[in-house]
Short mmCIF file of C-alpha atoms in Angstrom, two decimals:
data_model
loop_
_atom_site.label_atom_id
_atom_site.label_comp_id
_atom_site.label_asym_id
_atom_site.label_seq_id
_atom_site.Cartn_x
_atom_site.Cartn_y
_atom_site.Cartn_z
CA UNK W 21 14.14 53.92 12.11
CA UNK W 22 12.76 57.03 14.60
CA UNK W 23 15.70 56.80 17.32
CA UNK W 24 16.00 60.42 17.85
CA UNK W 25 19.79 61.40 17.77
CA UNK W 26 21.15 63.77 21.32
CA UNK W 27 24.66 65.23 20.97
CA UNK W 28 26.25 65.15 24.63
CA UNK W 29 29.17 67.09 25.70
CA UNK W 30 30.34 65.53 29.49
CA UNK W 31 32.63 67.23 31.91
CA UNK W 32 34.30 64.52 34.04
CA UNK W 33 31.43 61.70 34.47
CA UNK W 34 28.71 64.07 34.08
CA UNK W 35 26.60 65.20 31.06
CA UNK W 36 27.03 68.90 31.07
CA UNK W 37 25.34 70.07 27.69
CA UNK W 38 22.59 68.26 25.16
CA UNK W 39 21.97 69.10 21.74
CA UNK W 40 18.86 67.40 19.89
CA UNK W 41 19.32 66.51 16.47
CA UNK W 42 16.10 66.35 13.21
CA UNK W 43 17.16 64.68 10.23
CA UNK W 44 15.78 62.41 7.26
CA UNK W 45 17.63 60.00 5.29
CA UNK W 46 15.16 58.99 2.53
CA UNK W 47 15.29 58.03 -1.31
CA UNK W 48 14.34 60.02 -4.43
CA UNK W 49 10.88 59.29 -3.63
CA UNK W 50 11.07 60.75 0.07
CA UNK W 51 10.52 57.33 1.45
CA UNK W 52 12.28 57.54 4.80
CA UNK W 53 14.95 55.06 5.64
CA UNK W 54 15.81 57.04 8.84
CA UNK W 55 14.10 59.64 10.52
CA UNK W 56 14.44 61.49 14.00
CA UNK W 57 12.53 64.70 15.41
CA UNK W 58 10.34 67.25 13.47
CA UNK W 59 11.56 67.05 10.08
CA UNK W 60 8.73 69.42 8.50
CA UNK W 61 9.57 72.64 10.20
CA UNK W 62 11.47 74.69 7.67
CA UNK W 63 15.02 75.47 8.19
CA UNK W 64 17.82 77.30 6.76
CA UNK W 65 19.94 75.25 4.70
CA UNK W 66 23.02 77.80 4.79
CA UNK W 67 25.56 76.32 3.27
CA UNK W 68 24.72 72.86 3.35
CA UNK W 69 23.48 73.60 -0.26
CA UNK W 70 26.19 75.18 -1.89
CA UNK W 71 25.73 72.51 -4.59
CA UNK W 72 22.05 72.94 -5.29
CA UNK W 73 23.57 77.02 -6.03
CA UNK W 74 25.91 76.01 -8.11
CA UNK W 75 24.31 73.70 -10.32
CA UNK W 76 23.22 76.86 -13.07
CA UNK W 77 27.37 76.93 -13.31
CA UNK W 78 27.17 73.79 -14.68
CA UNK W 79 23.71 74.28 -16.73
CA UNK W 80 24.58 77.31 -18.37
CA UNK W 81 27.86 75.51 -19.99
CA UNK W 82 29.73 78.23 -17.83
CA UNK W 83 32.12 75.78 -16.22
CA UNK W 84 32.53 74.14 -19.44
CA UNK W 85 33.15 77.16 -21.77
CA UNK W 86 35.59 78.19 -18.93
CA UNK W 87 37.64 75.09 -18.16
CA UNK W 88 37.05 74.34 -15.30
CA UNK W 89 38.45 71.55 -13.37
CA UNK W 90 37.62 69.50 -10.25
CA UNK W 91 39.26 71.52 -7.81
CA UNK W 92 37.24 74.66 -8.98
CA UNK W 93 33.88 72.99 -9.29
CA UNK W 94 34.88 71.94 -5.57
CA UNK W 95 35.66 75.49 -4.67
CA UNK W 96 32.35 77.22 -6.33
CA UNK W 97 30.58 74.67 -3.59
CA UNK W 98 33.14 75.23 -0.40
CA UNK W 99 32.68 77.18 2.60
CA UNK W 100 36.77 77.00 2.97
CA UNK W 101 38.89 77.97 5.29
CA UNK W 102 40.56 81.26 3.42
CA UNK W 103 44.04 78.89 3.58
CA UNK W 104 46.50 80.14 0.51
CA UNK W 105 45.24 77.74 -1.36
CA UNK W 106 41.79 78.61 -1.72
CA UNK W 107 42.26 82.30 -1.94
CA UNK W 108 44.48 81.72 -4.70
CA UNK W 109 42.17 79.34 -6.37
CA UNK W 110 38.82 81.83 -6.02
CA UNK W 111 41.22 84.54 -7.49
CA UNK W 112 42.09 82.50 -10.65
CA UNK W 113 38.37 81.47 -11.38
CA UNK W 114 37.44 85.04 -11.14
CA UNK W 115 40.44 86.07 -13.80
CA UNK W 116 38.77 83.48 -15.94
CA UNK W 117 36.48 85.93 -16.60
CA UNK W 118 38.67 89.15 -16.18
CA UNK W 119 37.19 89.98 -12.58
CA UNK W 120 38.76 90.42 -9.66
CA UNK W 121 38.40 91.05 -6.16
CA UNK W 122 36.26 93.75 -6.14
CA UNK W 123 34.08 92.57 -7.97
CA UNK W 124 32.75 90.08 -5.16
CA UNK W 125 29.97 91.35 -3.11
CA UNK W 126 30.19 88.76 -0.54
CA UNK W 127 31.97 91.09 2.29
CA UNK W 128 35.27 89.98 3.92
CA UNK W 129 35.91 88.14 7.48
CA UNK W 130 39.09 86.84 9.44
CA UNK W 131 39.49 82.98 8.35
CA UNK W 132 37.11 80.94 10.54
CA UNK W 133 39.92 78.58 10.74
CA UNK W 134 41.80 80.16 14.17
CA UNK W 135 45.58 79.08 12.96
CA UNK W 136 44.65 80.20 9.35
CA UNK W 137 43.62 83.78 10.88
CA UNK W 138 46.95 83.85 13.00
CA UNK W 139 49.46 83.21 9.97
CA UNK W 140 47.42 86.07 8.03
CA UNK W 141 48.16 88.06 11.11
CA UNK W 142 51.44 87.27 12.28
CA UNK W 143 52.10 87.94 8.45
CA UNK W 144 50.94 91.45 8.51
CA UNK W 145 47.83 91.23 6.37
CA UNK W 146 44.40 91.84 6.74
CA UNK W 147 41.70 89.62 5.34
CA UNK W 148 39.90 90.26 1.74
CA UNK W 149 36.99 89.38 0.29
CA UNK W 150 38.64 86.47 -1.29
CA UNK W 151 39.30 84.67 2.51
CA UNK W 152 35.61 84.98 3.19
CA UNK W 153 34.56 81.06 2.97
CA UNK W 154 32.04 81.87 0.43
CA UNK W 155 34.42 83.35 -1.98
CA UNK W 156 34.21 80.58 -3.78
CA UNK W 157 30.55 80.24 -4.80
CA UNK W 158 30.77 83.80 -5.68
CA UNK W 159 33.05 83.31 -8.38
CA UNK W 160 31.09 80.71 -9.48
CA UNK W 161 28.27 83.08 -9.96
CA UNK W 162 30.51 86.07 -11.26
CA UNK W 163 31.42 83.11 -13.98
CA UNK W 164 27.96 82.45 -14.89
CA UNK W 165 26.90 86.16 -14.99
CA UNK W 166 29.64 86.90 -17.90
CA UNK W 167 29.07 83.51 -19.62
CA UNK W 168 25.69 84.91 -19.87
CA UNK W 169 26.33 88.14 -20.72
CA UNK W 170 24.58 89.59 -17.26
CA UNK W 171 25.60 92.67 -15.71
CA UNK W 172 27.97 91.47 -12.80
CA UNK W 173 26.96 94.48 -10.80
CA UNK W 174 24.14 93.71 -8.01
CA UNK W 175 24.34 89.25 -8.45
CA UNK W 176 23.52 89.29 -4.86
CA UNK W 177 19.90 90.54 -5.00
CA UNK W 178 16.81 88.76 -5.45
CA UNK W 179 15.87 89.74 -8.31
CA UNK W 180 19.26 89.68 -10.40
CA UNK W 181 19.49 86.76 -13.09
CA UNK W 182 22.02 84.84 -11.09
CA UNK W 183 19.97 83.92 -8.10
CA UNK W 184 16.60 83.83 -9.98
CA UNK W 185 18.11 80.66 -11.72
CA UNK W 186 19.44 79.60 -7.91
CA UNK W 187 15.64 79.95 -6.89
CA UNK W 188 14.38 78.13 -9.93
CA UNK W 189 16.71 75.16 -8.70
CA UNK W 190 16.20 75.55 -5.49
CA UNK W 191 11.91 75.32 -6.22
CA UNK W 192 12.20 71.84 -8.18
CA UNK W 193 14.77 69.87 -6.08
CA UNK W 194 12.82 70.89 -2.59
CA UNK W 195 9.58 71.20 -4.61
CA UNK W 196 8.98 74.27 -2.97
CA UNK W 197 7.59 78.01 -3.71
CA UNK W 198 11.23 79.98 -1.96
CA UNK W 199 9.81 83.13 -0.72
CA UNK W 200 6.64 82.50 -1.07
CA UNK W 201 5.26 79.14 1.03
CA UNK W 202 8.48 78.93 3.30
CA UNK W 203 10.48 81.95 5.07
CA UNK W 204 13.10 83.79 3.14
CA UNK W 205 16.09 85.76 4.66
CA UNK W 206 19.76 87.04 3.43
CA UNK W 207 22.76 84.86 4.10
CA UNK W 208 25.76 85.43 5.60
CA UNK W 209 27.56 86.32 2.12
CA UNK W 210 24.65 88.44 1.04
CA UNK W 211 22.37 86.53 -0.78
CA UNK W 212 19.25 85.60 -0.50
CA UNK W 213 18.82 82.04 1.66
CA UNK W 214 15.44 80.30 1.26
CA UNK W 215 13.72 78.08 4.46
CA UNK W 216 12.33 74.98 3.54
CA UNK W 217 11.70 71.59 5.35
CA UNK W 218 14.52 69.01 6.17
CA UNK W 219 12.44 66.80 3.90
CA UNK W 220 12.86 68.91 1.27
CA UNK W 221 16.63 68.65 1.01
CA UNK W 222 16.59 64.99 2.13
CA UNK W 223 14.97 64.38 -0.66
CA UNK W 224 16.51 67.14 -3.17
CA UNK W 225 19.87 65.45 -2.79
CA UNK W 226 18.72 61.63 -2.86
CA UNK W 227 17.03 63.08 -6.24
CA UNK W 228 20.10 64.17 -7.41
CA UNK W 229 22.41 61.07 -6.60
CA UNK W 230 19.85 58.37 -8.02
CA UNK W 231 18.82 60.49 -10.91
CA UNK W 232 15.77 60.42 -10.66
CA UNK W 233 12.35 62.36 -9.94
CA UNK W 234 14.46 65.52 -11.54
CA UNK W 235 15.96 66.53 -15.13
CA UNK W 236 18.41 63.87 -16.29
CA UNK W 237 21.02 66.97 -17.05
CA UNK W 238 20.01 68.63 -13.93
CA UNK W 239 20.92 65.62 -12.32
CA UNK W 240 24.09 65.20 -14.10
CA UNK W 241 25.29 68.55 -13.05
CA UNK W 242 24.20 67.95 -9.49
CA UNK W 243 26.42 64.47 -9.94
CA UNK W 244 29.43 66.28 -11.51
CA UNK W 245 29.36 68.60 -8.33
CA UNK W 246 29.35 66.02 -5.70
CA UNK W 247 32.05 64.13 -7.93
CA UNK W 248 33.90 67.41 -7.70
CA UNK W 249 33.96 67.83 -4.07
CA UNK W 250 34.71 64.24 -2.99
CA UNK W 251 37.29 63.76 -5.50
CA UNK W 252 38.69 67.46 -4.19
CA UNK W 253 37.14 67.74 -0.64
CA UNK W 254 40.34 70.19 0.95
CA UNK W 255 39.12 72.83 -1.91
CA UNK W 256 35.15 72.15 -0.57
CA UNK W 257 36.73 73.03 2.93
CA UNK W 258 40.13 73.04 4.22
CA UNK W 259 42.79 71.19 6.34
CA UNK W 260 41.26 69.44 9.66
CA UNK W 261 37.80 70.00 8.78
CA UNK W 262 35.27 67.89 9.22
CA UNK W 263 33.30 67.83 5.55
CA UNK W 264 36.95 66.44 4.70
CA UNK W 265 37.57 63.76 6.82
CA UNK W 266 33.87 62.51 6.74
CA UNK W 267 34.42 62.37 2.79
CA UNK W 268 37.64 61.54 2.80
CA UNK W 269 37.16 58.31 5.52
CA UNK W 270 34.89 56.83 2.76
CA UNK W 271 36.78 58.45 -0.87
CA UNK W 272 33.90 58.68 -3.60
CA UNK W 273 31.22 57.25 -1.06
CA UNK W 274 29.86 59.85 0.92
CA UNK W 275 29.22 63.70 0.21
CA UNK W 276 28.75 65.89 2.71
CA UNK W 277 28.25 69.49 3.56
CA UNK W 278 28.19 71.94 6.76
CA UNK W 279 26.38 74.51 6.92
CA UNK W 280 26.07 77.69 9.31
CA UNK W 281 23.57 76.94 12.56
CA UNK W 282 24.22 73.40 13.10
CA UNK W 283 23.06 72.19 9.40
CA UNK W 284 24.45 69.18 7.19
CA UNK W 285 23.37 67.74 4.01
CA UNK W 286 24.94 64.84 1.50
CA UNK W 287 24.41 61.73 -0.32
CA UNK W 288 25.48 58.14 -0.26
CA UNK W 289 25.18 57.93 -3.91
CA UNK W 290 25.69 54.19 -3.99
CA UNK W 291 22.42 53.63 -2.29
CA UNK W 292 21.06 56.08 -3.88
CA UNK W 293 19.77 58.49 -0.84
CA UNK W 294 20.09 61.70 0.48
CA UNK W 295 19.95 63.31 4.01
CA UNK W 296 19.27 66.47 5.52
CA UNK W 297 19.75 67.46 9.47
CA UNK W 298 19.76 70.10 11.87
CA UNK W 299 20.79 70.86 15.25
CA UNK W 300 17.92 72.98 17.18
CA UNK W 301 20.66 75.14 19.15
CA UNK W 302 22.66 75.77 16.45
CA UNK W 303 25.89 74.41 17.86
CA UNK W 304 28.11 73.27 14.94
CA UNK W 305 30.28 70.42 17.47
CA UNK W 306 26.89 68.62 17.61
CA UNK W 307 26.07 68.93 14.15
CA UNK W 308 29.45 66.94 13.32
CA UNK W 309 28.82 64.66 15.52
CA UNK W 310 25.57 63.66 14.71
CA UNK W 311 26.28 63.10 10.60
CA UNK W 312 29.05 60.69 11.54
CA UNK W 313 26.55 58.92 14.22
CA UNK W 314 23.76 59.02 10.75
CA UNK W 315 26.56 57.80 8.77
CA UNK W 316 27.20 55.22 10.80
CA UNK W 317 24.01 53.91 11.22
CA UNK W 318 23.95 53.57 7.24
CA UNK W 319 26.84 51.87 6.53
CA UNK W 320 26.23 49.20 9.82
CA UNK W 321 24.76 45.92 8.08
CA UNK W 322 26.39 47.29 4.34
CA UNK W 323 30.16 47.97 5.46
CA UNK W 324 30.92 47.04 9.25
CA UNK W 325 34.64 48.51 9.24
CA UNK W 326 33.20 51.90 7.73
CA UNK W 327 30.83 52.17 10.01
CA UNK W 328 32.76 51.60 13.20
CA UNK W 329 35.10 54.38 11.35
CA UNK W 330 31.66 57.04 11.40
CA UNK W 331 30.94 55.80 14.75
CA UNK W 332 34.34 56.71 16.22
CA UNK W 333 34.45 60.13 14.29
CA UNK W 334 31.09 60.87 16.46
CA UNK W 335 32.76 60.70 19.99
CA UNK W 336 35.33 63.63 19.75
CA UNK W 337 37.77 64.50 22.93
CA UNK W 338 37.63 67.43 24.83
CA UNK W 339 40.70 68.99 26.34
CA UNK W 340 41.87 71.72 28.20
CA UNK W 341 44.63 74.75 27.32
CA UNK W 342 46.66 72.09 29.63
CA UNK W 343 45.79 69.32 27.13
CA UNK W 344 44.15 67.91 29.87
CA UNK W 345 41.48 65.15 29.04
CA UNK W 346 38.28 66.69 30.32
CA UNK W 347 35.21 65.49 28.47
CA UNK W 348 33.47 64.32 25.14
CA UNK W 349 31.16 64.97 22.46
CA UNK W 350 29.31 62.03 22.17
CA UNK W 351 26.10 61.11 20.21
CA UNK W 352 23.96 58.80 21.57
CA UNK W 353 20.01 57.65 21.10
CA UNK W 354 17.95 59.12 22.87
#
């Protein structure tokens, strides 16, 4: 299916904004089973990838060695919230390995989240490293760097051993050269972020969920993930967010990450594919929108009463300050 996917916002009875929408759902072969806009123009992946970085956590016998549970393996993919909860969970993976705070080099920002940034306010605290929503994955590297007996110091740089083995993943699930063929940049959090086409991750994370076309224990690591963040999406994210309630309307069926700039990525592991999409203006409300519309068009002839769930999680309500009923987000076909 080509049906191109448009995110509308209305005002009243009149479309005020459009957002168009590229994205591949496709098997572990590539083989597209939907498809909509330019899907070979590289793109950032952001976050949407958080579990393709943290597989070498996994590889390395890190997480193992360290004991670490679902709700960590969940955090060491999230892009949270910087709720308690997850600051207190990034701070007890990093005394796993007697770190601490300042040890991350991922920089610190207010909570994303605007009611999670008032209570650290109204409470008379400023925000740490540890609330930045990538706090998480850092540990997870900080963990793998003393498993392996690395030098801590500098894990955000290219060349450190930490994201040479992110790279190395990164190259065989898109089968891509990062940095060389495709653009490079640095993320958010510091480290280095790696362009490649929407294909690329489409098919990376089908790969991953069927097992196939990649290492059986790469595989099982990318599997353990996923497992990881359905099974504890809140730690993957926090409370209201939408990576939660699109895993949580479907428990153990769908996984799904945002990512900065109007990205998403996931599997439906029970059919065995993977999808990649991204929204050209960058405008994370359309992004949402359109993985539940994708998601819904999966699940359609397989699970009616799921997909009419997806399809009602893409049309979101606008209101005003008043509470006033004032518009939509809607995806449609274009």
């Amino acid at each position: 299916m080509t049906t191109d996917i448009v995110i509308e916002t209305t005002r009243g009875n009149a479309v005020e904004s459009r957002h168009r929408v590229r994205g591949l759902v496709c098997d572990a072969s590539g083989t597209p089973v939907l498809a909509f806009g330019d899907i070979d123009r590289p793109v950032f992946p952001r976050s949407a990838i958080k579990v393709f970085q943290a597989i070498p956590l996994i590889e390395t016998g890190a997480a193992d060695a360290l004991g670490l549970d679902a709700g960590d393996l969940s955090l060491a993919c999230a892009s949270h919230s910087g709720e308690p909860g997850h600051v207190a969970r990034a701070a007890s993976l990093l005394a796993k390995v007697d770190l601490g705070e300042a040890h991350l080099e991922c920089g610190c920002h207010w909570p994303f989240d605007q009611p999670v940034a008032l209570a650290l306010a109204r409470a008379g605290e400023e925000p740490g490293q540890l609330h930045n929503n990538c706090s998480g994955k850092h540990a997870g590297f900080l963990c793998t760097a003393i498993h392996e007996r690395e030098d801590p110091a500098g894990y955000v740089g290219a060349d450190h051993a930490v994201q040479r083995r992110v790279r190395d993943v990164l190259a065989d699930l898109t089968e891509t050269r990062p940095g060389e063929d495709q653009p490079a940049g640095i993320d958010g959090c510091s480290i280095p972020t790696y362009a490649a086409p929407l294909r690329g991750f489409a098919k990376g994370f089908a790969r991953l969920a069927a097992g196939q076309g990649v290492d059986g224990a790469r595989a099982a690591a990318g599997q353990r993930l996923m497992a990881a963040c359905m099974a504890e999406p809140w730690f993957m994210a926090g409370t209201r967010r939408a990576c939660v309630s699109l895993m949580e309307a479907a428990p153990g069926r769908v996984f799904a990450k945002t990512g900065a700039e109007g990205v998403f990525c996931g599997t439906v592991p029970e059919l065995g594919l993977g999808f990649a999409l991204k929204v050209d203006d960058g405008a994370t409300r359309a992004s949402e929108a359109a993985v539940a519309a994708v998601l819904a068009r999966l699940f359609r002839t397989r699970d009616g009463a799921l997909a009419e769930r997806y399809d009602a999680m893409s049309h979101t309500t606008l209101r005003n300050w008043q509470g006033t009923e004032v518009g939509e987000v809607r995806a449609v076909d274009a």
